[in-house]
Coordinates of N, CA and C in Angstrom, one line a residue:
M1 N 42.0 99.8 -74.2 CA 43.1 100.0 -73.1 C 44.3 100.2 -73.8
T2 N 45.0 101.3 -73.3 CA 46.3 101.7 -73.7 C 47.3 101.8 -72.5
A3 N 48.5 101.9 -72.8 CA 49.6 102.1 -71.7 C 49.9 103.6 -71.5
S4 N 50.1 103.9 -70.3 CA 50.5 105.2 -70.0 C 52.1 105.3 -70.1
G5 N 52.5 106.6 -69.8 CA 54.0 106.7 -69.8 C 54.8 105.8 -69.0
D6 N 54.1 105.5 -67.7 CA 54.9 104.6 -66.9 C 54.7 103.2 -67.0
G7 N 53.9 102.7 -68.1 CA 53.7 101.4 -68.4 C 52.4 100.7 -67.9
A8 N 51.7 101.5 -67.1 CA 50.5 101.0 -66.5 C 49.3 101.0 -67.5
T9 N 48.5 100.1 -67.5 CA 47.3 100.1 -68.5 C 46.3 101.2 -68.1
I10 N 45.9 102.0 -69.1 CA 44.9 102.9 -68.9 C 43.5 102.4 -69.1
L11 N 42.6 102.4 -68.0 CA 41.2 101.9 -68.2 C 40.3 102.9 -68.7
F12 N 40.7 104.2 -68.4 CA 39.8 105.3 -68.8 C 40.7 106.5 -68.8
A13 N 40.3 107.4 -69.9 CA 41.2 108.7 -70.0 C 40.3 109.7 -70.7
E14 N 40.5 111.0 -70.1 CA 40.0 112.2 -70.8 C 41.1 113.1 -70.9
P15 N 41.5 113.7 -72.0 CA 42.7 114.6 -72.0 C 42.5 116.0 -71.3
G16 N 41.3 116.4 -71.1 CA 41.1 117.8 -70.6 C 41.0 118.8 -71.6
A17 N 42.0 118.8 -72.6 CA 41.9 119.8 -73.8 C 42.8 119.2 -74.9
R18 N 42.5 119.6 -76.1 CA 43.1 119.0 -77.3 C 43.9 119.9 -78.0
W19 N 45.0 119.6 -78.5 CA 46.0 120.5 -79.2 C 45.3 121.1 -80.6
R20 N 44.4 120.3 -81.1 CA 43.8 120.8 -82.3 C 43.1 122.1 -82.2
S21 N 42.6 122.4 -80.9 CA 41.9 123.7 -80.8 C 42.9 124.9 -81.0
V22 N 44.2 124.7 -80.9 CA 45.2 125.8 -81.1 C 45.1 126.3 -82.6
A23 N 44.6 125.4 -83.5 CA 44.6 125.8 -85.0 C 43.4 126.6 -85.3
Y24 N 42.3 126.6 -84.5 CA 41.2 127.2 -85.0 C 41.3 128.7 -85.3
G25 N 41.8 129.6 -84.3 CA 42.0 130.9 -84.5 C 42.9 131.2 -85.8
P26 N 44.1 130.7 -85.9 CA 44.8 130.8 -87.2 C 44.1 130.4 -88.5
L27 N 43.4 129.4 -88.3 CA 42.5 129.1 -89.6 C 41.4 130.0 -89.9
L28 N 40.8 130.6 -88.9 CA 39.8 131.7 -89.1 C 40.6 133.0 -89.7
C29 N 41.8 133.2 -89.3 CA 42.6 134.4 -89.8 C 42.9 134.1 -91.3
L30 N 43.2 132.8 -91.5 CA 43.6 132.4 -92.8 C 42.4 132.6 -93.8
I31 N 41.2 132.3 -93.3 CA 39.9 132.5 -94.1 C 39.7 133.9 -94.4
V32 N 39.9 134.8 -93.4 CA 39.7 136.2 -93.6 C 40.7 136.7 -94.6
L33 N 42.1 136.3 -94.5 CA 43.1 136.7 -95.4 C 42.7 136.2 -96.9
I34 N 42.2 135.1 -97.1 CA 41.8 134.6 -98.4 C 40.6 135.4 -98.9
L35 N 39.7 135.8 -98.0 CA 38.6 136.7 -98.4 C 39.1 138.0 -98.9
E36 N 40.0 138.7 -98.1 CA 40.6 139.9 -98.3 C 41.3 139.9 -99.7
L37 N 42.1 138.8 -99.9 CA 42.9 138.7 -101.2 C 41.8 138.7 -102.3
V38 N 40.7 138.1 -102.3 CA 39.8 138.0 -103.3 C 39.0 139.1 -103.4
T39 N 38.5 139.8 -102.4 CA 37.6 140.9 -102.5 C 38.1 142.2 -102.3
A40 N 39.0 142.4 -101.4 CA 39.4 143.8 -100.9 C 40.5 144.4 -101.7
D41 N 40.7 145.7 -101.7 CA 41.8 146.4 -102.3 C 43.0 146.3 -101.4
Q42 N 42.8 146.5 -100.2 CA 43.9 146.4 -99.1 C 43.9 145.1 -98.3
V43 N 44.9 144.5 -98.2 CA 45.1 143.2 -97.4 C 45.8 143.6 -96.2
H44 N 45.2 143.2 -95.0 CA 45.8 143.4 -93.8 C 46.7 142.4 -93.3
W45 N 47.9 142.3 -93.9 CA 48.8 141.2 -93.6 C 49.3 141.2 -92.1
F46 N 49.8 142.3 -91.7 CA 50.3 142.4 -90.3 C 49.3 142.1 -89.3
A47 N 48.0 142.7 -89.4 CA 46.9 142.5 -88.4 C 46.5 141.0 -88.3
L48 N 46.4 140.5 -89.5 CA 46.0 139.0 -89.5 C 46.9 138.0 -89.0
I49 N 48.2 138.3 -89.3 CA 49.3 137.5 -88.8 C 49.4 137.6 -87.2
F50 N 49.4 138.8 -86.8 CA 49.5 139.2 -85.4 C 48.3 138.7 -84.7
C51 N 47.0 138.8 -85.1 CA 45.9 138.2 -84.4 C 46.0 136.6 -84.5
A52 N 46.4 136.0 -85.5 CA 46.6 134.6 -85.5 C 47.6 134.0 -84.4
A53 N 48.7 134.8 -84.4 CA 49.8 134.4 -83.3 C 49.3 134.6 -82.0
L54 N 48.5 135.8 -81.7 CA 48.0 136.1 -80.4 C 47.0 135.1 -80.0
I55 N 46.0 134.8 -80.7 CA 45.0 133.7 -80.6 C 45.6 132.3 -80.2
A56 N 46.5 132.1 -81.1 CA 47.2 130.7 -80.9 C 47.9 130.7 -79.6
G57 N 48.6 131.8 -79.2 CA 49.3 131.8 -78.0 C 48.4 131.6 -76.8
F58 N 47.3 132.3 -76.7 CA 46.3 132.2 -75.6 C 45.7 130.9 -75.5
V59 N 45.5 130.3 -76.7 CA 44.8 128.9 -76.7 C 45.9 127.9 -76.2
V60 N 47.1 128.0 -76.6 CA 48.2 127.1 -76.1 C 48.2 127.0 -74.6
L61 N 48.1 128.2 -73.9 CA 48.0 128.3 -72.5 C 46.8 127.6 -71.9
Q62 N 45.6 127.8 -72.6 CA 44.5 127.1 -72.1 C 44.6 125.6 -72.2
V63 N 45.2 125.1 -73.3 CA 45.3 123.6 -73.6 C 46.3 123.2 -72.5
I64 N 47.3 123.8 -72.2 CA 48.3 123.3 -71.2 C 47.6 123.2 -69.9
A65 N 46.8 124.4 -69.5 CA 46.1 124.3 -68.3 C 45.1 123.2 -68.2
G66 N 44.3 123.0 -69.3 CA 43.3 122.0 -69.3 C 43.8 120.6 -69.2
Q67 N 45.0 120.4 -69.8 CA 45.6 119.0 -69.7 C 46.1 118.8 -68.4
R68 N 46.6 119.8 -67.7 CA 47.2 119.7 -66.3 C 46.1 119.6 -65.3
H69 N 45.0 120.3 -65.4 CA 44.0 120.4 -64.3 C 42.7 119.8 -64.5
V70 N 42.4 119.5 -65.8 CA 41.1 118.9 -66.0 C 41.2 117.6 -66.6
S71 N 42.3 116.9 -66.7 CA 42.4 115.6 -67.4 C 42.1 114.6 -66.4
V72 N 41.6 113.4 -66.8 CA 41.3 112.3 -66.0 C 42.0 111.0 -66.5
E73 N 42.6 110.1 -65.6 CA 43.2 109.0 -66.1 C 42.9 107.9 -64.9
L74 N 42.5 106.7 -65.4 CA 42.2 105.7 -64.4 C 43.2 104.6 -64.8
T75 N 44.0 104.1 -64.0 CA 44.8 102.8 -64.1 C 44.3 101.8 -63.3
P76 N 44.7 100.5 -63.3 CA 44.4 99.5 -62.3 C 44.7 99.8 -61.0
S77 N 45.6 100.7 -60.7 CA 46.0 101.0 -59.3 C 45.7 102.5 -58.9
T78 N 45.4 103.4 -59.8 CA 45.3 104.7 -59.4 C 44.1 105.5 -60.2
L79 N 43.5 106.5 -59.6 CA 42.7 107.5 -60.4 C 43.3 108.9 -60.4
R80 N 43.6 109.4 -61.3 CA 44.2 110.8 -61.4 C 43.2 111.7 -61.9
E81 N 42.7 112.8 -61.1 CA 41.9 113.7 -61.5 C 42.6 115.1 -61.4
G82 N 42.9 115.7 -62.5 CA 43.7 116.9 -62.5 C 45.1 116.6 -62.0
T83 N 45.5 117.3 -61.0 CA 46.8 117.1 -60.3 C 46.8 116.3 -59.1
E84 N 45.6 115.7 -58.8 CA 45.5 114.7 -57.6 C 45.4 113.3 -58.0
T85 N 46.3 112.6 -57.5 CA 46.2 111.1 -57.8 C 45.7 110.3 -56.5
L86 N 44.8 109.4 -56.7 CA 44.3 108.7 -55.6 C 44.5 107.2 -55.8
P87 N 45.0 106.5 -54.9 CA 45.2 105.1 -55.1 C 43.9 104.4 -54.9
L88 N 43.6 103.4 -55.9 CA 42.2 102.7 -55.8 C 42.1 102.0 -54.5
A89 N 43.1 101.6 -53.8 CA 43.0 100.9 -52.6 C 42.4 101.7 -51.6
T90 N 42.4 103.0 -51.7 CA 41.8 103.9 -50.7 C 40.2 104.2 -51.0
I91 N 39.7 103.6 -52.1 CA 38.3 103.9 -52.5 C 37.5 102.6 -51.9
D92 N 36.5 103.0 -51.1 CA 35.7 101.9 -50.6 C 34.6 101.5 -51.4
A93 N 33.9 102.5 -52.1 CA 32.8 102.2 -52.9 C 32.5 103.5 -53.8
V94 N 32.0 103.1 -55.0 CA 31.4 104.1 -56.0 C 30.0 104.2 -55.6
L95 N 29.5 105.4 -55.3 CA 28.1 105.7 -54.8 C 27.2 105.8 -56.0
P96 N 26.0 105.5 -55.8 CA 25.0 105.5 -56.9 C 24.8 106.9 -57.5
E97 N 24.4 107.0 -58.7 CA 24.1 108.2 -59.3 C 23.0 109.0 -58.7
R98 N 23.0 110.2 -58.7 CA 22.0 111.1 -58.1 C 20.5 110.8 -58.7
D99 N 19.6 110.7 -57.9 CA 18.2 110.3 -58.3 C 17.5 111.7 -58.8
E100 N 17.4 111.8 -60.1 CA 16.8 112.9 -60.7 C 15.5 113.3 -60.2
D101 N 14.7 112.4 -59.8 CA 13.4 112.7 -59.3 C 13.4 113.2 -57.8
S102 N 14.5 113.0 -57.1 CA 14.5 113.4 -55.7 C 14.7 114.9 -55.6
W103 N 14.1 115.5 -54.6 CA 14.3 116.9 -54.2 C 15.5 117.1 -53.4
D104 N 16.1 116.1 -52.8 CA 17.1 116.2 -51.8 C 18.4 116.0 -52.6
D105 N 19.4 116.7 -52.2 CA 20.9 116.3 -52.7 C 21.4 115.2 -52.1
E106 N 22.2 114.3 -52.8 CA 22.9 113.3 -52.2 C 24.0 113.9 -51.4
D107 N 24.5 113.2 -50.3 CA 25.5 113.7 -49.4 C 26.9 113.9 -50.2
W108 N 27.2 113.1 -51.2 CA 28.4 113.3 -51.8 C 28.4 114.5 -52.7
E109 N 27.3 115.0 -53.0 CA 27.2 116.2 -53.9 C 27.9 117.5 -53.3
S110 N 27.8 117.5 -52.0 CA 28.5 118.6 -51.4 C 29.9 118.3 -50.9
A111 N 30.4 117.1 -51.2 CA 31.7 116.8 -50.8 C 32.8 117.5 -51.6
R112 N 34.0 117.4 -51.2 CA 35.2 117.9 -51.9 C 35.3 117.2 -53.2
S113 N 35.7 118.0 -54.2 CA 35.9 117.3 -55.5 C 37.5 117.0 -55.6
L114 N 37.8 116.0 -56.3 CA 39.3 115.6 -56.4 C 39.9 116.6 -57.3
G115 N 41.2 116.7 -57.2 CA 41.9 117.8 -58.0 C 42.0 118.9 -57.1
E116 N 42.8 119.9 -57.6 CA 43.1 121.2 -56.7 C 42.0 122.2 -57.2
L117 N 41.1 121.9 -58.0 CA 40.0 122.9 -58.2 C 39.0 123.1 -57.1
S118 N 38.3 124.1 -57.1 CA 37.4 124.4 -55.9 C 36.0 123.7 -56.1
G119 N 35.8 123.0 -57.2 CA 34.5 122.2 -57.5 C 34.8 121.4 -58.7
V120 N 33.7 120.8 -59.1 CA 33.7 120.0 -60.3 C 33.8 121.0 -61.5
P121 N 34.7 120.7 -62.4 CA 35.0 121.6 -63.5 C 33.7 121.7 -64.4
R122 N 33.6 122.8 -65.1 CA 32.5 122.9 -66.0 C 32.4 121.9 -67.1
R123 N 31.2 121.6 -67.5 CA 31.0 120.5 -68.4 C 31.3 119.1 -68.0
R124 N 31.6 119.0 -66.7 CA 31.9 117.6 -66.2 C 30.7 117.4 -65.2
K125 N 30.6 116.1 -64.8 CA 29.6 115.6 -63.8 C 30.3 114.8 -62.7
G126 N 29.9 115.2 -61.5 CA 30.5 114.3 -60.3 C 30.1 112.9 -60.1
I127 N 30.8 112.3 -59.5 CA 30.7 110.9 -59.2 C 31.0 110.7 -57.8
G128 N 30.2 110.3 -56.9 CA 30.4 110.1 -55.5 C 31.2 108.9 -55.3
L129 N 32.3 109.1 -54.4 CA 33.1 108.0 -54.0 C 33.1 108.0 -52.4
R130 N 33.1 106.9 -51.8 CA 33.4 106.8 -50.4 C 34.8 106.2 -50.2
L131 N 35.5 106.8 -49.4 CA 36.8 106.4 -49.1 C 36.9 105.4 -48.0
V132 N 37.9 104.6 -47.8 CA 38.1 103.7 -46.7 C 37.9 104.3 -45.4
G133 N 38.3 105.5 -45.1 CA 38.1 106.2 -43.8 C 36.6 106.7 -43.7
G134 N 35.8 106.6 -44.6 CA 34.4 107.1 -44.5 C 34.2 108.4 -45.1
E135 N 35.2 109.2 -45.5 CA 35.1 110.4 -46.2 C 34.6 110.3 -47.6
L136 N 33.8 111.3 -47.9 CA 33.0 111.3 -49.2 C 33.7 112.3 -50.0
V137 N 34.0 112.0 -51.4 CA 34.7 112.9 -52.3 C 33.9 112.7 -53.7
Q138 N 34.2 113.6 -54.6 CA 33.7 113.6 -55.9 C 34.7 113.4 -56.9
A139 N 34.6 112.4 -57.7 CA 35.4 112.2 -58.9 C 34.5 112.9 -60.0
W140 N 35.2 113.2 -61.2 CA 34.4 113.9 -62.2 C 35.0 113.5 -63.5
A141 N 34.1 113.7 -64.6 CA 34.4 113.5 -66.0 C 33.4 113.9 -66.8
K142 N 33.7 114.1 -68.2 CA 32.7 114.5 -69.1 C 31.8 113.2 -69.4
D143 N 32.5 112.1 -69.6 CA 31.9 110.9 -69.8 C 31.6 110.2 -68.4
H144 N 30.9 110.8 -67.4 CA 30.8 110.3 -66.2 C 30.3 108.9 -66.1
R145 N 29.5 108.5 -66.9 CA 29.0 107.1 -67.0 C 30.1 106.1 -67.4
G146 N 31.0 106.4 -68.3 CA 32.2 105.7 -68.7 C 33.1 105.6 -67.6
L147 N 33.4 106.7 -66.8 CA 34.3 106.6 -65.7 C 33.7 105.8 -64.6
R148 N 32.3 106.0 -64.3 CA 31.7 105.2 -63.3 C 31.8 103.6 -63.5
A149 N 31.6 103.3 -64.8 CA 31.7 101.9 -65.2 C 33.1 101.4 -65.0
A150 N 34.1 102.0 -65.5 CA 35.4 101.7 -65.5 C 36.0 101.6 -64.0
L151 N 35.5 102.5 -63.1 CA 35.9 102.6 -61.7 C 35.2 101.4 -61.1
T152 N 33.9 101.2 -61.3 CA 33.3 99.9 -60.7 C 34.0 98.6 -61.0
E153 N 34.3 98.5 -62.4 CA 35.1 97.4 -62.8 C 36.5 97.2 -62.1
A154 N 37.2 98.4 -62.0 CA 38.5 98.3 -61.4 C 38.5 98.0 -60.0
L155 N 37.4 98.3 -59.2 CA 37.3 98.0 -57.9 C 36.7 96.7 -57.7
G156 N 36.5 96.0 -58.8 CA 35.9 94.6 -58.6 C 34.4 94.6 -58.4
G157 N 33.6 95.6 -59.0 CA 32.2 95.6 -59.0 C 31.6 96.0 -57.7
T158 N 32.3 96.9 -57.0 CA 31.8 97.3 -55.6 C 30.9 98.6 -55.7
E159 N 30.1 98.8 -56.8 CA 29.2 100.0 -56.7 C 28.3 99.8 -55.4
D160 N 28.3 100.9 -54.6 CA 27.5 100.9 -53.3 C 26.1 101.1 -53.6
L161 N 25.4 100.1 -53.3 CA 23.9 100.2 -53.4 C 23.2 100.4 -52.0
S162 N 23.9 100.4 -51.0 CA 23.4 100.5 -49.6 C 22.5 101.8 -49.4
T163 N 23.0 102.9 -49.9 CA 22.2 104.1 -49.7 C 20.9 104.0 -50.5
R164 N 21.0 103.5 -51.7 CA 19.8 103.4 -52.5 C 18.8 102.5 -51.8
T165 N 19.3 101.3 -51.3 CA 18.5 100.3 -50.6 C 17.8 101.0 -49.4
E166 N 18.6 101.8 -48.6 CA 18.1 102.4 -47.5 C 16.9 103.4 -47.8
E167 N 17.0 104.2 -49.0 CA 16.1 105.0 -49.4 C 14.8 104.3 -49.8
I168 N 14.9 103.2 -50.4 CA 13.7 102.5 -50.9 C 13.1 101.9 -49.7
E169 N 13.8 101.5 -48.7 CA 13.2 101.0 -47.6 C 12.5 102.0 -46.7
D170 N 13.1 103.2 -46.8 CA 12.5 104.3 -46.0 C 11.2 104.7 -46.7
S171 N 11.3 104.8 -48.0 CA 10.0 105.2 -48.8 C 8.9 104.2 -48.7
E172 N 9.3 102.9 -48.6 CA 8.3 101.9 -48.4 C 7.7 101.8 -46.9
N173 N 8.6 102.0 -46.0 CA 8.1 102.2 -44.7 C 7.2 103.4 -44.4
G174 N 7.5 104.5 -45.1 CA 6.7 105.6 -45.1 C 5.4 105.4 -45.6
A175 N 5.4 104.7 -46.7 CA 4.1 104.4 -47.5 C 3.1 103.4 -46.7
D176 N 3.8 102.5 -45.8 CA 3.0 101.6 -45.0 C 2.3 102.3 -43.8
R177 N 2.8 103.5 -43.4 CA 2.2 104.2 -42.2 C 0.9 104.8 -42.5

């Protein structure tokens, strides 16, 4: 657990993008430059420097966007998904994971995802949440199990098992018929 900029304890965090990725393009250009110095008659100084700067510039934009729109931070009082911050007091329950053996989708899988994106970002997995008013939403993270555990703990262990219990009862009643 660490502290955020406003002094709150961070229970879970994903940065969305890392600054080290900015160096990958220039490093590749440096390797090409070294290979040209060793093997070639002509070294393409301008082209390699231009490409390194261009690639780094584009990746800087991607990192800024990733940190702004795809980062996750959970504190004892709020859950921030991208640009949307949700007070934990408005979350009624963390819904169970999707049953991989089921043919039917869970209700929360078609619910609005948190943040200003149109859906759950790529390489992230949704987590169903029921809000106090009954609305279903999807939180998301790369480490969805870690976020689920941290959310459940922050809410006082209130993972909702009622839907899973109802499904088990329905399947048992159907088997009895």
